[in-house]
Amino acid sequence: MPARRIEIADGRAALAAVEAGDTARPVTATAVRYLLQLLDEKAPGNSVEVRVPPFGAVQVVQGPRHTRGTPPNVVEMDAATWVAVATGAQTWTDAVAAGRVSASGVRADLSDLLPLRT
C-alpha cells in the first residue's frame, strides 16, 4: 500500500509551524514527510535511502536498485537537521561537517538536490 500523500497546503502549513518553533510530534512528522515527499518527486529512484527516524524514509536517486538488506547508500539525520538542509536554512556541507548527517556510499551526497522548493 503506498504511503499517504501529503497535500501541499498541509505540508507547507506544517513546515511553517516547525520553522516558527512548533515542536509538536504530529506537526514535525508532517513537515518531515512532506519534505521527503518533495525529495522523492525531485529525484525519483532507488539507489539512496534517506532516513529521518522515527518519522520516515524514502529511496531516491536514479541508479542501481536496492531490494534487500542494508542499502549501500544511506543518509540519516534527525528531523531538525532534515528540515534545515531541505529548506536551505543550513547547507548540506555544513551539516555533514558538523556531524549532524550520517552519509555512506558513493551516491549519498545530496548537495546537488538540496535545498528543495517547498
mmCIF file of N, CA and C in Angstrom:
data_model
loop_
_atom_site.group_PDB
_atom_site.id
_atom_site.type_symbol
_atom_site.label_atom_id
_atom_site.label_comp_id
_atom_site.label_asym_id
_atom_site.label_seq_id
_atom_site.Cartn_x
_atom_site.Cartn_y
_atom_site.Cartn_z
ATOM 1 N N MET A 1 0.845 -1.179 0.000
ATOM 2 C CA MET A 1 0.000 0.000 0.000
ATOM 3 C C MET A 1 0.889 1.240 0.000
ATOM 4 N N PRO A 2 0.699 2.168 -0.945
ATOM 5 C CA PRO A 2 1.527 3.364 -0.995
ATOM 6 C C PRO A 2 1.278 4.284 0.200
ATOM 7 N N ALA A 3 2.298 5.038 0.535
ATOM 8 C CA ALA A 3 2.183 5.983 1.642
ATOM 9 C C ALA A 3 1.162 7.063 1.298
ATOM 10 N N ARG A 4 0.510 7.563 2.304
ATOM 11 C CA ARG A 4 -0.467 8.638 2.110
ATOM 12 C C ARG A 4 0.251 9.894 1.649
ATOM 13 N N ARG A 5 -0.242 10.479 0.583
ATOM 14 C CA ARG A 5 0.354 11.688 0.027
ATOM 15 C C ARG A 5 -0.068 12.899 0.863
ATOM 16 N N ILE A 6 0.883 13.737 1.187
ATOM 17 C CA ILE A 6 0.602 14.946 1.960
ATOM 18 C C ILE A 6 0.273 16.068 0.979
ATOM 19 N N GLU A 7 -0.865 16.670 1.172
ATOM 20 C CA GLU A 7 -1.278 17.784 0.310
ATOM 21 C C GLU A 7 -0.342 18.969 0.517
ATOM 22 N N ILE A 8 -0.131 19.740 -0.529
ATOM 23 C CA ILE A 8 0.797 20.873 -0.489
ATOM 24 C C ILE A 8 0.448 21.837 0.638
ATOM 25 N N ALA A 9 -0.804 22.199 0.761
ATOM 26 C CA ALA A 9 -1.214 23.164 1.797
ATOM 27 C C ALA A 9 -0.909 22.626 3.197
ATOM 28 N N ASP A 10 -1.165 21.342 3.413
ATOM 29 C CA ASP A 10 -0.898 20.738 4.720
ATOM 30 C C ASP A 10 0.605 20.683 4.994
ATOM 31 N N GLY A 11 1.369 20.310 3.985
ATOM 32 C CA GLY A 11 2.817 20.247 4.141
ATOM 33 C C GLY A 11 3.434 21.608 4.410
ATOM 34 N N ARG A 12 2.997 22.599 3.663
ATOM 35 C CA ARG A 12 3.522 23.954 3.866
ATOM 36 C C ARG A 12 3.133 24.509 5.231
ATOM 37 N N ALA A 13 1.918 24.210 5.676
ATOM 38 C CA ALA A 13 1.474 24.686 6.995
ATOM 39 C C ALA A 13 2.309 24.049 8.097
ATOM 40 N N ALA A 14 2.552 22.751 7.992
ATOM 41 C CA ALA A 14 3.370 22.058 8.998
ATOM 42 C C ALA A 14 4.796 22.583 8.971
ATOM 43 N N LEU A 15 5.332 22.786 7.795
ATOM 44 C CA LEU A 15 6.693 23.299 7.663
ATOM 45 C C LEU A 15 6.815 24.698 8.263
ATOM 46 N N ALA A 16 5.847 25.550 8.000
ATOM 47 C CA ALA A 16 5.853 26.900 8.574
ATOM 48 C C ALA A 16 5.784 26.845 10.094
ATOM 49 N N ALA A 17 4.980 25.939 10.622
ATOM 50 C CA ALA A 17 4.863 25.801 12.070
ATOM 51 C C ALA A 17 6.175 25.333 12.689
ATOM 52 N N VAL A 18 6.814 24.355 12.056
ATOM 53 C CA VAL A 18 8.105 23.861 12.564
ATOM 54 C C VAL A 18 9.149 24.966 12.510
ATOM 55 N N GLU A 19 9.199 25.684 11.413
ATOM 56 C CA GLU A 19 10.175 26.773 11.287
ATOM 57 C C GLU A 19 9.908 27.885 12.295
ATOM 58 N N ALA A 20 8.662 28.015 12.752
ATOM 59 C CA ALA A 20 8.307 29.020 13.758
ATOM 60 C C ALA A 20 8.537 28.525 15.185
ATOM 61 N N GLY A 21 8.980 27.259 15.308
ATOM 62 C CA GLY A 21 9.312 26.750 16.630
ATOM 63 C C GLY A 21 8.362 25.717 17.203
ATOM 64 N N ASP A 22 7.322 25.336 16.459
ATOM 65 C CA ASP A 22 6.397 24.310 16.942
ATOM 66 C C ASP A 22 7.114 22.960 16.940
ATOM 67 N N THR A 23 7.184 22.305 18.077
ATOM 68 C CA THR A 23 7.874 21.016 18.178
ATOM 69 C C THR A 23 6.920 19.859 18.438
ATOM 70 N N ALA A 24 5.637 20.085 18.254
ATOM 71 C CA ALA A 24 4.663 19.011 18.446
ATOM 72 C C ALA A 24 4.966 17.874 17.470
ATOM 73 N N ARG A 25 4.957 16.661 17.982
ATOM 74 C CA ARG A 25 5.327 15.497 17.178
ATOM 75 C C ARG A 25 4.516 15.365 15.876
ATOM 76 N N PRO A 26 3.187 15.523 15.886
ATOM 77 C CA PRO A 26 2.433 15.378 14.625
ATOM 78 C C PRO A 26 2.811 16.445 13.589
ATOM 79 N N VAL A 27 3.090 17.645 14.053
ATOM 80 C CA VAL A 27 3.474 18.727 13.143
ATOM 81 C C VAL A 27 4.850 18.432 12.550
ATOM 82 N N THR A 28 5.792 18.024 13.386
ATOM 83 C CA THR A 28 7.132 17.680 12.912
ATOM 84 C C THR A 28 7.062 16.517 11.925
ATOM 85 N N ALA A 29 6.277 15.503 12.256
ATOM 86 C CA ALA A 29 6.143 14.340 11.373
ATOM 87 C C ALA A 29 5.624 14.751 9.999
ATOM 88 N N THR A 30 4.620 15.598 9.966
ATOM 89 C CA THR A 30 4.065 16.035 8.687
ATOM 90 C C THR A 30 5.087 16.836 7.896
ATOM 91 N N ALA A 31 5.804 17.732 8.548
ATOM 92 C CA ALA A 31 6.815 18.535 7.857
ATOM 93 C C ALA A 31 7.921 17.650 7.287
ATOM 94 N N VAL A 32 8.412 16.713 8.084
ATOM 95 C CA VAL A 32 9.479 15.813 7.633
ATOM 96 C C VAL A 32 9.001 14.978 6.455
ATOM 97 N N ARG A 33 7.834 14.383 6.565
ATOM 98 C CA ARG A 33 7.312 13.523 5.496
ATOM 99 C C ARG A 33 7.019 14.323 4.230
ATOM 100 N N TYR A 34 6.559 15.546 4.396
ATOM 101 C CA TYR A 34 6.318 16.408 3.237
ATOM 102 C C TYR A 34 7.628 16.688 2.498
ATOM 103 N N LEU A 35 8.677 17.009 3.236
ATOM 104 C CA LEU A 35 9.972 17.267 2.601
ATOM 105 C C LEU A 35 10.554 16.009 1.962
ATOM 106 N N LEU A 36 10.367 14.847 2.585
ATOM 107 C CA LEU A 36 10.795 13.585 1.966
ATOM 108 C C LEU A 36 10.015 13.333 0.670
ATOM 109 N N GLN A 37 8.748 13.653 0.693
ATOM 110 C CA GLN A 37 7.906 13.515 -0.498
ATOM 111 C C GLN A 37 8.429 14.407 -1.623
ATOM 112 N N LEU A 38 8.794 15.642 -1.295
ATOM 113 C CA LEU A 38 9.335 16.556 -2.303
ATOM 114 C C LEU A 38 10.659 16.038 -2.861
ATOM 115 N N LEU A 39 11.500 15.477 -1.995
ATOM 116 C CA LEU A 39 12.770 14.913 -2.459
ATOM 117 C C LEU A 39 12.507 13.752 -3.417
ATOM 118 N N ASP A 40 11.552 12.899 -3.088
ATOM 119 C CA ASP A 40 11.201 11.771 -3.953
ATOM 120 C C ASP A 40 10.700 12.262 -5.307
ATOM 121 N N GLU A 41 9.940 13.340 -5.322
ATOM 122 C CA GLU A 41 9.446 13.900 -6.580
ATOM 123 C C GLU A 41 10.582 14.499 -7.402
ATOM 124 N N LYS A 42 11.546 15.108 -6.731
ATOM 125 C CA LYS A 42 12.663 15.757 -7.410
ATOM 126 C C LYS A 42 13.680 14.753 -7.942
ATOM 127 N N ALA A 43 13.916 13.685 -7.199
ATOM 128 C CA ALA A 43 14.953 12.717 -7.561
ATOM 129 C C ALA A 43 14.449 11.287 -7.407
ATOM 130 N N PRO A 44 13.468 10.882 -8.226
ATOM 131 C CA PRO A 44 12.944 9.527 -8.082
ATOM 132 C C PRO A 44 14.017 8.484 -8.376
ATOM 133 N N GLY A 45 13.928 7.377 -7.703
ATOM 134 C CA GLY A 45 14.881 6.289 -7.906
ATOM 135 C C GLY A 45 14.946 5.402 -6.687
ATOM 136 N N ASN A 46 15.941 4.520 -6.691
ATOM 137 C CA ASN A 46 16.042 3.551 -5.609
ATOM 138 C C ASN A 46 17.470 3.314 -5.147
ATOM 139 N N SER A 47 18.397 4.209 -5.451
ATOM 140 C CA SER A 47 19.790 3.906 -5.112
ATOM 141 C C SER A 47 20.266 4.512 -3.799
ATOM 142 N N VAL A 48 19.531 5.463 -3.231
ATOM 143 C CA VAL A 48 19.912 6.092 -1.962
ATOM 144 C C VAL A 48 18.712 6.063 -1.028
ATOM 145 N N GLU A 49 18.940 5.611 0.192
ATOM 146 C CA GLU A 49 17.866 5.635 1.187
ATOM 147 C C GLU A 49 18.118 6.795 2.135
ATOM 148 N N VAL A 50 17.150 7.698 2.223
ATOM 149 C CA VAL A 50 17.226 8.841 3.129
ATOM 150 C C VAL A 50 16.310 8.530 4.307
ATOM 151 N N ARG A 51 16.898 8.511 5.508
ATOM 152 C CA ARG A 51 16.163 8.159 6.723
ATOM 153 C C ARG A 51 16.123 9.337 7.682
ATOM 154 N N VAL A 52 14.941 9.600 8.211
ATOM 155 C CA VAL A 52 14.753 10.624 9.237
ATOM 156 C C VAL A 52 13.931 9.968 10.346
ATOM 157 N N PRO A 53 14.614 9.173 11.183
ATOM 158 C CA PRO A 53 13.880 8.451 12.225
ATOM 159 C C PRO A 53 13.350 9.394 13.291
ATOM 160 N N PRO A 54 12.209 9.112 13.834
ATOM 161 C CA PRO A 54 11.316 7.982 13.582
ATOM 162 C C PRO A 54 10.233 8.300 12.567
ATOM 163 N N PHE A 55 10.389 9.378 11.820
ATOM 164 C CA PHE A 55 9.289 9.898 11.011
ATOM 165 C C PHE A 55 9.159 9.318 9.610
ATOM 166 N N GLY A 56 10.256 8.941 8.985
ATOM 167 C CA GLY A 56 10.111 8.424 7.632
ATOM 168 C C GLY A 56 11.431 8.119 6.960
ATOM 169 N N ALA A 57 11.297 7.470 5.829
ATOM 170 C CA ALA A 57 12.439 7.135 4.984
ATOM 171 C C ALA A 57 11.932 7.044 3.559
ATOM 172 N N VAL A 58 12.811 7.329 2.624
ATOM 173 C CA VAL A 58 12.446 7.277 1.217
ATOM 174 C C VAL A 58 13.668 6.832 0.422
ATOM 175 N N GLN A 59 13.432 6.071 -0.636
ATOM 176 C CA GLN A 59 14.511 5.714 -1.545
ATOM 177 C C GLN A 59 14.420 6.630 -2.751
ATOM 178 N N VAL A 60 15.551 7.243 -3.084
ATOM 179 C CA VAL A 60 15.600 8.240 -4.149
ATOM 180 C C VAL A 60 16.856 8.057 -4.993
ATOM 181 N N VAL A 61 17.003 8.847 -6.012
ATOM 182 C CA VAL A 61 18.152 8.954 -6.910
ATOM 183 C C VAL A 61 18.244 7.738 -7.845
ATOM 184 N N GLN A 62 18.295 8.039 -9.132
ATOM 185 C CA GLN A 62 18.445 7.001 -10.144
ATOM 186 C C GLN A 62 19.746 6.248 -9.949
ATOM 187 N N GLY A 63 19.734 4.978 -10.252
ATOM 188 C CA GLY A 63 20.922 4.149 -10.138
ATOM 189 C C GLY A 63 20.533 2.727 -9.847
ATOM 190 N N PRO A 64 21.499 1.925 -9.426
ATOM 191 C CA PRO A 64 21.203 0.520 -9.144
ATOM 192 C C PRO A 64 20.116 0.393 -8.083
ATOM 193 N N ARG A 65 19.155 -0.468 -8.359
ATOM 194 C CA ARG A 65 18.027 -0.665 -7.445
ATOM 195 C C ARG A 65 18.469 -1.495 -6.249
ATOM 196 N N HIS A 66 18.045 -1.049 -5.065
ATOM 197 C CA HIS A 66 18.325 -1.786 -3.842
ATOM 198 C C HIS A 66 17.054 -2.527 -3.441
ATOM 199 N N THR A 67 17.188 -3.833 -3.133
ATOM 200 C CA THR A 67 15.982 -4.597 -2.809
ATOM 201 C C THR A 67 16.041 -5.334 -1.479
ATOM 202 N N ARG A 68 17.227 -5.675 -0.963
ATOM 203 C CA ARG A 68 17.286 -6.463 0.273
ATOM 204 C C ARG A 68 18.436 -6.001 1.154
ATOM 205 N N GLY A 69 18.219 -6.137 2.467
ATOM 206 C CA GLY A 69 19.290 -5.814 3.409
ATOM 207 C C GLY A 69 19.542 -4.327 3.515
ATOM 208 N N THR A 70 20.674 -3.983 4.082
ATOM 209 C CA THR A 70 21.054 -2.575 4.243
ATOM 210 C C THR A 70 21.498 -2.017 2.898
ATOM 211 N N PRO A 71 20.919 -0.906 2.463
ATOM 212 C CA PRO A 71 21.311 -0.329 1.184
ATOM 213 C C PRO A 71 22.761 0.160 1.213
ATOM 214 N N PRO A 72 23.431 0.164 0.069
ATOM 215 C CA PRO A 72 24.816 0.619 0.028
ATOM 216 C C PRO A 72 24.964 2.134 0.187
ATOM 217 N N ASN A 73 23.922 2.881 -0.090
ATOM 218 C CA ASN A 73 23.944 4.337 0.006
ATOM 219 C C ASN A 73 22.853 4.778 0.972
ATOM 220 N N VAL A 74 23.266 5.218 2.159
ATOM 221 C CA VAL A 74 22.308 5.583 3.200
ATOM 222 C C VAL A 74 22.646 6.965 3.742
ATOM 223 N N VAL A 75 21.614 7.772 3.890
ATOM 224 C CA VAL A 75 21.727 9.089 4.508
ATOM 225 C C VAL A 75 20.764 9.092 5.684
ATOM 226 N N GLU A 76 21.258 9.482 6.861
ATOM 227 C CA GLU A 76 20.392 9.511 8.035
ATOM 228 C C GLU A 76 20.681 10.761 8.856
ATOM 229 N N MET A 77 19.597 11.353 9.366
ATOM 230 C CA MET A 77 19.725 12.549 10.205
ATOM 231 C C MET A 77 18.461 12.721 11.024
ATOM 232 N N ASP A 78 18.537 13.598 12.034
ATOM 233 C CA ASP A 78 17.351 13.866 12.844
ATOM 234 C C ASP A 78 16.429 14.835 12.107
ATOM 235 N N ALA A 79 15.237 14.995 12.636
ATOM 236 C CA ALA A 79 14.215 15.810 11.983
ATOM 237 C C ALA A 79 14.635 17.272 11.829
ATOM 238 N N ALA A 80 15.213 17.863 12.865
ATOM 239 C CA ALA A 80 15.611 19.273 12.794
ATOM 240 C C ALA A 80 16.660 19.491 11.707
ATOM 241 N N THR A 81 17.598 18.576 11.595
ATOM 242 C CA THR A 81 18.630 18.695 10.562
ATOM 243 C C THR A 81 18.012 18.553 9.180
ATOM 244 N N TRP A 82 17.115 17.580 9.021
ATOM 245 C CA TRP A 82 16.468 17.379 7.725
ATOM 246 C C TRP A 82 15.701 18.627 7.293
ATOM 247 N N VAL A 83 14.933 19.199 8.193
ATOM 248 C CA VAL A 83 14.187 20.416 7.851
ATOM 249 C C VAL A 83 15.163 21.533 7.478
ATOM 250 N N ALA A 84 16.251 21.661 8.215
ATOM 251 C CA ALA A 84 17.228 22.724 7.938
ATOM 252 C C ALA A 84 17.890 22.558 6.572
ATOM 253 N N VAL A 85 18.359 21.363 6.250
ATOM 254 C CA VAL A 85 19.048 21.186 4.965
ATOM 255 C C VAL A 85 18.067 21.167 3.796
ATOM 256 N N ALA A 86 16.876 20.644 4.016
ATOM 257 C CA ALA A 86 15.892 20.581 2.940
ATOM 258 C C ALA A 86 15.353 21.959 2.575
ATOM 259 N N THR A 87 15.317 22.867 3.537
ATOM 260 C CA THR A 87 14.790 24.210 3.275
ATOM 261 C C THR A 87 15.874 25.240 2.981
ATOM 262 N N GLY A 88 17.136 24.857 3.175
ATOM 263 C CA GLY A 88 18.230 25.783 2.912
ATOM 264 C C GLY A 88 18.649 26.603 4.116
ATOM 265 N N ALA A 89 18.070 26.321 5.278
ATOM 266 C CA ALA A 89 18.474 27.032 6.494
ATOM 267 C C ALA A 89 19.898 26.647 6.896
ATOM 268 N N GLN A 90 20.330 25.459 6.476
ATOM 269 C CA GLN A 90 21.703 25.001 6.688
ATOM 270 C C GLN A 90 22.144 24.299 5.418
ATOM 271 N N THR A 91 23.393 24.471 5.034
ATOM 272 C CA THR A 91 23.873 23.788 3.841
ATOM 273 C C THR A 91 24.175 22.331 4.151
ATOM 274 N N TRP A 92 24.104 21.517 3.130
ATOM 275 C CA TRP A 92 24.439 20.096 3.260
ATOM 276 C C TRP A 92 25.865 19.947 3.782
ATOM 277 N N THR A 93 26.785 20.688 3.193
ATOM 278 C CA THR A 93 28.195 20.600 3.577
ATOM 279 C C THR A 93 28.401 20.927 5.048
ATOM 280 N N ASP A 94 27.757 21.979 5.523
ATOM 281 C CA ASP A 94 27.891 22.361 6.934
ATOM 282 C C ASP A 94 27.292 21.308 7.867
ATOM 283 N N ALA A 95 26.152 20.745 7.489
ATOM 284 C CA ALA A 95 25.512 19.721 8.322
ATOM 285 C C ALA A 95 26.373 18.464 8.397
ATOM 286 N N VAL A 96 26.969 18.071 7.278
ATOM 287 C CA VAL A 96 27.853 16.901 7.273
ATOM 288 C C VAL A 96 29.094 17.187 8.111
ATOM 289 N N ALA A 97 29.697 18.362 7.911
ATOM 290 C CA ALA A 97 30.911 18.731 8.656
ATOM 291 C C ALA A 97 30.650 18.791 10.160
ATOM 292 N N ALA A 98 29.452 19.189 10.547
ATOM 293 C CA ALA A 98 29.098 19.275 11.969
ATOM 294 C C ALA A 98 28.728 17.916 12.560
ATOM 295 N N GLY A 99 28.709 16.880 11.740
ATOM 296 C CA GLY A 99 28.373 15.556 12.222
ATOM 297 C C GLY A 99 26.883 15.337 12.441
ATOM 298 N N ARG A 100 26.063 16.195 11.861
ATOM 299 C CA ARG A 100 24.615 16.083 12.036
ATOM 300 C C ARG A 100 23.979 15.153 11.007
ATOM 301 N N VAL A 101 24.781 14.756 10.002
ATOM 302 C CA VAL A 101 24.307 13.866 8.950
ATOM 303 C C VAL A 101 25.234 12.673 8.871
ATOM 304 N N SER A 102 24.671 11.491 8.806
ATOM 305 C CA SER A 102 25.435 10.277 8.547
ATOM 306 C C SER A 102 25.161 9.909 7.094
ATOM 307 N N ALA A 103 26.199 9.926 6.265
ATOM 308 C CA ALA A 103 26.038 9.617 4.846
ATOM 309 C C ALA A 103 27.099 8.619 4.425
ATOM 310 N N SER A 104 26.657 7.468 3.938
ATOM 311 C CA SER A 104 27.601 6.453 3.491
ATOM 312 C C SER A 104 27.245 6.009 2.083
ATOM 313 N N GLY A 105 28.258 5.736 1.303
ATOM 314 C CA GLY A 105 28.063 5.289 -0.065
ATOM 315 C C GLY A 105 28.425 6.373 -1.053
ATOM 316 N N VAL A 106 28.753 5.958 -2.270
ATOM 317 C CA VAL A 106 29.226 6.892 -3.290
ATOM 318 C C VAL A 106 28.132 7.822 -3.810
ATOM 319 N N ARG A 107 26.878 7.449 -3.635
ATOM 320 C CA ARG A 107 25.768 8.286 -4.111
ATOM 321 C C ARG A 107 25.088 9.066 -2.982
ATOM 322 N N ALA A 108 25.651 9.046 -1.791
ATOM 323 C CA ALA A 108 24.979 9.600 -0.612
ATOM 324 C C ALA A 108 25.137 11.108 -0.433
ATOM 325 N N ASP A 109 25.751 11.791 -1.361
ATOM 326 C CA ASP A 109 25.891 13.245 -1.279
ATOM 327 C C ASP A 109 24.656 13.885 -1.911
ATOM 328 N N LEU A 110 23.838 14.533 -1.107
ATOM 329 C CA LEU A 110 22.604 15.144 -1.601
ATOM 330 C C LEU A 110 22.739 16.637 -1.890
ATOM 331 N N SER A 111 23.953 17.154 -1.870
ATOM 332 C CA SER A 111 24.148 18.601 -2.010
ATOM 333 C C SER A 111 23.585 19.164 -3.319
ATOM 334 N N ASP A 112 23.584 18.379 -4.395
ATOM 335 C CA ASP A 112 23.041 18.861 -5.657
ATOM 336 C C ASP A 112 21.511 18.886 -5.679
ATOM 337 N N LEU A 113 20.885 18.212 -4.722
ATOM 338 C CA LEU A 113 19.418 18.128 -4.683
ATOM 339 C C LEU A 113 18.800 19.091 -3.672
ATOM 340 N N LEU A 114 19.612 19.648 -2.795
ATOM 341 C CA LEU A 114 19.108 20.495 -1.717
ATOM 342 C C LEU A 114 19.588 21.922 -1.879
ATOM 343 N N PRO A 115 18.824 22.907 -1.460
ATOM 344 C CA PRO A 115 17.529 22.820 -0.801
ATOM 345 C C PRO A 115 16.407 22.498 -1.800
ATOM 346 N N LEU A 116 15.274 22.082 -1.260
ATOM 347 C CA LEU A 116 14.102 21.750 -2.049
ATOM 348 C C LEU A 116 13.216 22.975 -2.205
ATOM 349 N N ARG A 117 12.456 23.020 -3.270
ATOM 350 C CA ARG A 117 11.430 24.067 -3.404
ATOM 351 C C ARG A 117 10.221 23.626 -2.606
ATOM 352 N N THR A 118 9.859 24.385 -1.622
ATOM 353 C CA THR A 118 8.743 23.999 -0.760
ATOM 354 C C THR A 118 7.512 24.760 -1.153
#
